[in-house]
Amino acid sequence: MTKLTERHYTYWFLLPAGIIYFVFFLLPAFLSFFFSLTRWTLTDWEFIGLQNFITFFKEDSLRIGFRNTLIYAVTTSGLKVIIGLLLGNALCSNLKTRDYLRSVVFFPTLLSTIAVGVAFAKMMHPTRGIINQGLALLGIQGPDWLGNIKLALFSVALVDVWKGVGLATVIYIAGIMSIPLEYYEALQVDGGNNWHKFRYITLPLVRPAMHSVIILSFIGGLRSFDLIWAMTKGGPGFATDVIASIIYKQYQAGFYGLSTAGNVILFIAVALLGVPLYRFLTKREVEL
Amino acid sequence: MSRSIRQFLGEALGVLATVVIFWIPFYFVIVNAMKNETEAAALNLSWPSEVRLVENFKEAITSGNHMLLRAFYNSILITLL
């Protein structure tokens, strides 16, 4: 009897949430692992072992998708981390236009990804698009942003950065604001300049924020789909196809087992890259 | 003195950058929402010959059996759940 009163609540209270979690999250996850090993037509399935995974890696387009996903994730994540840090640092100094700049940098985050993709695809039109028209005014012959096989993926990545850098900046600003002002005062007493402030105080102490930005933007980059679909639908050819868009195309074509296998591969890739990255980053954090 | 001038130039540059990077795409979308189909297809920034903001919005909302209103309702429902 005493044992019951020691606890605040009985474990039965966990049951409703547990059932919902099991039915809507754990069960589908395990089912998808299972169906990735089958030839699946929604009503009927046949066990074929690892055949789906072998097909997935044998097909050229799928390998390209894998490579593109990595390129896309590294490019967007890297640019967001660097540009976000510079913007966050600049927007924490006492500029007169600071509040204006902060809100403008954040505002693309509020827009719908599809709308941004459609608008930018129009602006990147090789001859009539306003980006190339603007470059022509400066005497520069603008490239075919979305039609050039080598450039298309980076054009989409650039739009992703345009849209996502605001969120990174906000995380950085929060991180920089939490650094005690005494450190900066101490540095001023010792005669340090602005560069020293950035290099020896902001940079080491903003690490936790930087790690959040790296993890969030990298995993977001690996899973990205909507912007790519809105801008290029994976084209030209397979130049901007990523794993998510390939899975979608396979699913549309009715290869349910194959696309589920693709999803499992994407999950494994995110876990294999994300978990060690997270471990590596948290080990290097310093206490404030 | 030179310090305050430098700060002013820096801020002016920052504001100019936001105009090019953020306001022009925004203006592009708004101004093209006011054009008729042929003018919008030109994809440029010029002011429309006739402002069709209300007509275009009316068309967007009523097209596909008021699809847009239904979509907004769905979005709100998903957000609240």
XYZ file of C-alpha atoms in Angstrom:
369
model
C 0.000 0.000 0.000
C 2.810 2.418 0.849
C 4.364 1.672 -2.505
C 1.368 3.039 -4.378
C 1.306 6.317 -2.460
C 4.990 6.914 -3.095
C 4.317 7.278 -6.770
C 2.300 10.258 -7.970
C 0.445 8.458 -10.738
C 0.097 4.886 -11.860
C 1.683 3.804 -15.108
C -1.772 3.093 -16.553
C -1.968 6.779 -17.429
C 0.682 6.115 -20.075
C -1.551 3.659 -21.869
C -3.679 5.964 -24.104
C -0.656 7.900 -25.364
C 1.270 4.638 -25.683
C -1.436 3.017 -27.811
C -1.663 6.039 -30.104
C 2.124 6.131 -30.435
C 2.238 2.417 -31.185
C -0.586 2.374 -33.747
C 0.303 5.546 -35.616
C 4.070 5.590 -35.312
C 5.809 2.355 -34.331
C 3.551 0.019 -36.274
C 3.822 1.871 -39.621
C 7.569 2.183 -39.146
C 8.020 -1.553 -38.642
C 5.542 -2.352 -41.403
C 7.517 -0.221 -43.822
C 10.705 -2.083 -42.887
C 8.858 -5.296 -43.628
C 7.271 -4.155 -46.907
C 10.618 -2.919 -48.169
C 11.526 -6.619 -48.401
C 8.515 -7.498 -50.555
C 6.989 -6.928 -53.950
C 3.921 -5.071 -52.804
C 0.712 -4.104 -54.648
C -1.168 -2.738 -51.590
C -3.565 -5.718 -51.618
C -1.008 -8.454 -52.111
C 2.630 -8.971 -51.282
C 5.369 -11.458 -52.044
C 8.563 -11.829 -50.017
C 11.630 -11.158 -52.167
C 14.340 -10.483 -49.585
C 16.792 -7.710 -50.380
C 15.881 -7.601 -54.078
C 14.394 -4.070 -53.800
C 17.570 -2.695 -52.281
C 19.696 -4.326 -54.970
C 17.460 -2.845 -57.708
C 17.601 0.527 -56.002
C 21.381 0.645 -56.025
C 21.762 -0.911 -59.475
C 19.735 1.726 -61.289
C 21.761 4.725 -62.413
C 19.095 7.321 -61.752
C 18.813 6.167 -58.159
C 22.539 6.387 -57.565
C 22.532 9.898 -59.011
C 19.703 10.726 -56.607
C 21.785 9.506 -53.716
C 24.733 11.646 -54.762
C 22.531 14.682 -55.386
C 20.989 14.356 -51.942
C 24.408 14.484 -50.317
C 25.546 17.435 -52.454
C 22.313 19.280 -51.735
C 22.435 18.651 -47.991
C 26.092 19.669 -47.663
C 25.675 22.819 -49.812
C 22.528 24.140 -48.148
C 23.685 23.236 -44.659
C 27.144 24.743 -45.150
C 25.832 28.002 -46.587
C 23.174 28.342 -43.885
C 25.733 27.742 -41.139
C 28.198 30.327 -42.492
C 25.804 33.023 -43.736
C 23.592 32.562 -40.679
C 26.562 33.048 -38.353
C 27.687 36.222 -40.121
C 24.148 37.629 -40.220
C 23.444 36.632 -36.619
C 26.652 38.294 -35.475
C 25.959 41.451 -37.477
C 22.364 41.654 -36.280
C 23.426 41.506 -32.623
C 25.522 44.684 -32.863
C 23.796 47.998 -32.206
C 22.854 49.040 -35.713
C 20.117 51.615 -36.181
C 18.394 49.400 -38.740
C 18.836 46.253 -36.661
C 15.177 45.499 -36.023
C 14.281 46.122 -39.663
C 17.089 43.859 -40.895
C 16.147 41.122 -38.440
C 12.545 41.032 -39.581
C 13.406 41.154 -43.288
C 15.913 38.312 -42.999
C 13.340 36.198 -41.171
C 10.388 36.885 -43.450
C 11.039 34.193 -46.159
C 10.628 31.575 -43.414
C 6.954 32.544 -43.236
C 6.300 31.886 -46.917
C 5.055 28.635 -48.375
C 7.887 26.605 -49.876
C 5.860 25.798 -52.986
C 5.077 29.483 -53.610
C 8.747 30.389 -53.213
C 9.743 27.597 -55.594
C 7.253 28.617 -58.279
C 8.182 32.315 -58.054
C 11.925 31.662 -58.178
C 11.584 29.215 -61.053
C 9.969 32.089 -62.995
C 12.659 34.544 -61.941
C 15.384 32.135 -63.040
C 14.071 31.951 -66.612
C 17.223 31.996 -68.801
C 16.302 35.010 -70.970
C 13.237 36.780 -69.563
C 13.768 36.024 -65.865
C 14.482 39.083 -63.740
C 17.673 37.609 -62.287
C 19.323 37.376 -65.686
C 17.771 40.692 -66.755
C 19.361 42.282 -63.696
C 22.716 40.676 -64.439
C 22.460 41.908 -68.036
C 22.164 45.470 -66.698
C 25.547 44.939 -65.042
C 26.920 43.555 -68.297
C 26.985 39.938 -67.123
C 25.609 37.132 -69.274
C 23.543 35.143 -66.778
C 23.555 31.349 -66.940
C 20.560 29.095 -67.556
C 19.958 28.571 -63.838
C 17.577 25.625 -63.957
C 18.316 24.272 -67.453
C 22.039 23.705 -67.041
C 22.660 20.184 -65.749
C 25.710 21.193 -63.747
C 24.094 24.277 -62.231
C 20.463 23.315 -61.602
C 21.010 21.575 -58.275
C 22.975 24.531 -56.920
C 20.327 26.986 -58.118
C 17.708 25.112 -56.124
C 20.094 24.925 -53.161
C 20.542 28.697 -53.359
C 16.787 29.255 -53.139
C 16.681 26.859 -50.201
C 19.329 28.984 -48.476
C 17.383 32.179 -49.311
C 14.368 30.690 -47.584
C 16.109 28.904 -44.719
C 18.835 31.293 -43.631
C 16.379 33.366 -41.583
C 15.692 30.495 -39.220
C 19.418 29.789 -38.855
C 20.005 33.473 -38.103
C 17.328 33.488 -35.396
C 18.912 30.453 -33.712
C 22.313 32.158 -33.866
C 20.905 35.417 -32.453
C 19.410 33.494 -29.522
C 22.782 31.820 -28.970
C 24.735 35.074 -29.105
C 22.267 36.839 -26.798
C 22.807 34.167 -24.151
C 26.552 34.937 -23.942
C 27.124 36.994 -20.760
C 28.156 40.584 -21.517
C 30.922 40.405 -18.856
C 33.077 38.392 -21.248
C 32.978 41.167 -23.816
C 33.688 43.768 -21.148
C 36.699 41.777 -19.949
C 37.981 41.621 -23.505
C 37.506 45.363 -23.893
C 39.532 45.950 -20.723
C 42.287 43.820 -22.198
C 42.220 45.958 -25.338
C 40.674 43.529 -27.826
C 39.008 44.730 -31.027
C 35.854 43.584 -32.805
C 37.622 40.726 -34.559
C 38.914 39.422 -31.225
C 35.393 39.630 -29.830
C 34.113 37.477 -32.652
C 37.018 35.050 -32.764
C 37.633 34.416 -29.059
C 34.232 34.931 -27.419
C 31.335 34.680 -29.876
C 32.664 31.830 -31.986
C 33.512 29.386 -29.166
C 30.460 30.227 -27.053
C 27.943 30.136 -29.898
C 28.822 26.472 -30.537
C 25.591 25.015 -29.090
C 23.534 27.230 -31.413
C 25.797 26.385 -34.332
C 25.339 22.683 -33.669
C 21.562 23.032 -33.678
C 21.792 24.850 -37.004
C 24.118 22.222 -38.495
C 21.955 19.288 -37.392
C 18.628 20.871 -38.372
C 19.758 22.143 -41.760
C 21.678 18.985 -42.648
C 18.815 16.626 -41.856
C 16.411 19.052 -43.528
C 18.648 19.006 -46.601
C 18.737 15.212 -46.730
C 14.948 14.998 -46.608
C 14.200 17.971 -48.854
C 11.545 17.432 -51.453
C 8.964 20.208 -51.802
C 11.241 22.968 -53.094
C 12.910 20.672 -55.627
C 9.550 19.385 -56.803
C 8.127 22.898 -57.178
C 11.125 24.187 -59.126
C 12.369 21.397 -61.393
C 10.494 18.134 -60.664
C 13.917 16.487 -60.631
C 14.811 17.664 -64.123
C 16.574 18.390 -66.417
C 17.103 14.638 -66.777
C 17.946 13.452 -63.286
C 20.110 16.505 -62.534
C 18.133 17.623 -59.475
C 16.584 14.315 -58.429
C 17.122 13.572 -54.745
C 16.183 10.415 -52.856
C 12.852 11.855 -51.755
C 11.793 12.833 -55.279
C 12.882 9.444 -56.652
C 10.854 7.674 -53.979
C 7.884 9.814 -54.962
C 8.302 8.969 -58.638
C 8.600 5.228 -57.899
C 5.514 5.418 -55.745
C 3.571 7.210 -58.487
C 4.648 4.524 -60.923
C 3.189 1.871 -58.623
C 6.432 0.323 -57.326
C 5.311 0.369 -53.694
C 7.843 -2.129 -52.414
C 10.704 -0.428 -54.220
C 9.755 3.035 -52.992
C 9.377 1.749 -49.437
C 12.886 0.325 -49.766
C 13.988 3.790 -50.857
C 12.409 5.252 -47.742
C 14.232 2.755 -45.551
C 17.483 3.676 -47.304
C 16.764 7.368 -46.717
C 16.024 6.673 -43.047
C 19.243 4.689 -42.665
C 21.226 7.394 -44.468
C 19.796 10.126 -42.220
C 20.496 8.036 -39.120
C 24.009 7.007 -40.236
C 24.994 10.572 -41.021
C 22.943 12.389 -38.375
C 23.741 10.398 -35.228
C 27.572 10.453 -35.500
C 27.415 14.106 -36.515
C 25.334 14.875 -33.425
C 27.718 12.873 -31.187
C 30.741 14.569 -32.683
C 29.256 18.026 -32.227
C 27.968 17.637 -28.672
C 31.364 16.359 -27.525
C 32.964 19.648 -28.486
C 30.591 21.978 -26.707
C 31.921 24.118 -23.865
C 29.993 25.132 -20.781
C 28.999 28.777 -20.592
C 33.358 61.245 -37.486
C 34.815 58.765 -39.935
C 33.600 55.991 -37.702
C 29.993 57.148 -37.850
C 30.240 57.598 -41.624
C 31.547 54.073 -41.960
C 28.720 52.739 -39.842
C 26.211 54.682 -41.933
C 27.658 53.285 -45.170
C 27.614 49.782 -43.744
C 23.969 50.077 -42.754
C 23.024 51.601 -46.099
C 24.731 48.695 -47.843
C 22.853 46.242 -45.641
C 19.501 47.856 -46.376
C 20.317 47.970 -50.102
C 21.155 44.253 -50.003
C 17.806 43.468 -48.385
C 16.046 45.461 -51.116
C 17.748 43.447 -53.864
C 17.603 40.054 -52.176
C 14.234 40.193 -50.417
C 12.046 43.062 -51.613
C 12.492 42.635 -55.379
C 11.312 38.987 -55.400
C 8.417 40.059 -53.171
C 7.567 42.963 -55.489
C 7.825 40.613 -58.482
C 5.167 38.329 -57.021
C 2.843 41.182 -56.002
C 3.088 43.073 -59.289
C 2.511 39.927 -61.323
C -0.557 39.151 -59.246
C -2.074 42.338 -60.702
C -1.406 41.653 -64.398
C -3.461 39.956 -67.075
C -2.219 36.670 -68.493
C -0.194 37.996 -71.441
C 1.594 40.616 -69.375
C 2.325 38.185 -66.530
C 3.880 35.747 -69.012
C 6.533 38.373 -69.804
C 7.873 37.801 -66.262
C 9.101 41.380 -65.844
C 8.850 43.988 -63.110
C 7.031 46.711 -65.059
C 3.803 48.172 -63.714
C 0.705 46.510 -65.311
C -1.207 48.475 -67.967
C -4.403 47.839 -66.032
C -4.460 46.839 -62.393
C -6.456 43.627 -62.124
C -5.736 42.836 -58.474
C -9.357 42.359 -57.402
C -10.365 40.430 -60.548
C -7.373 38.092 -60.276
C -8.028 37.408 -56.614
C -11.682 36.788 -57.312
C -10.754 34.338 -60.034
C -8.196 32.575 -57.843
C -10.677 32.142 -55.015
C -13.647 31.036 -57.115
C -11.734 28.740 -59.519
C -12.225 24.998 -59.140
C -15.437 25.350 -57.142
C -13.861 27.575 -54.430
C -10.953 25.174 -54.074
C -8.805 27.813 -52.348
C -11.273 28.411 -49.527
C -11.509 24.698 -48.893
C -7.694 24.523 -48.906
C -7.476 27.316 -46.315
C -10.021 25.533 -44.169
C -7.964 22.338 -44.407
C -4.726 24.162 -43.527
C -6.310 25.740 -40.462
C -7.734 22.389 -39.418
C -4.315 20.716 -39.656
C -2.646 23.553 -37.751
C -5.169 23.414 -34.925
C -5.074 19.622 -34.601
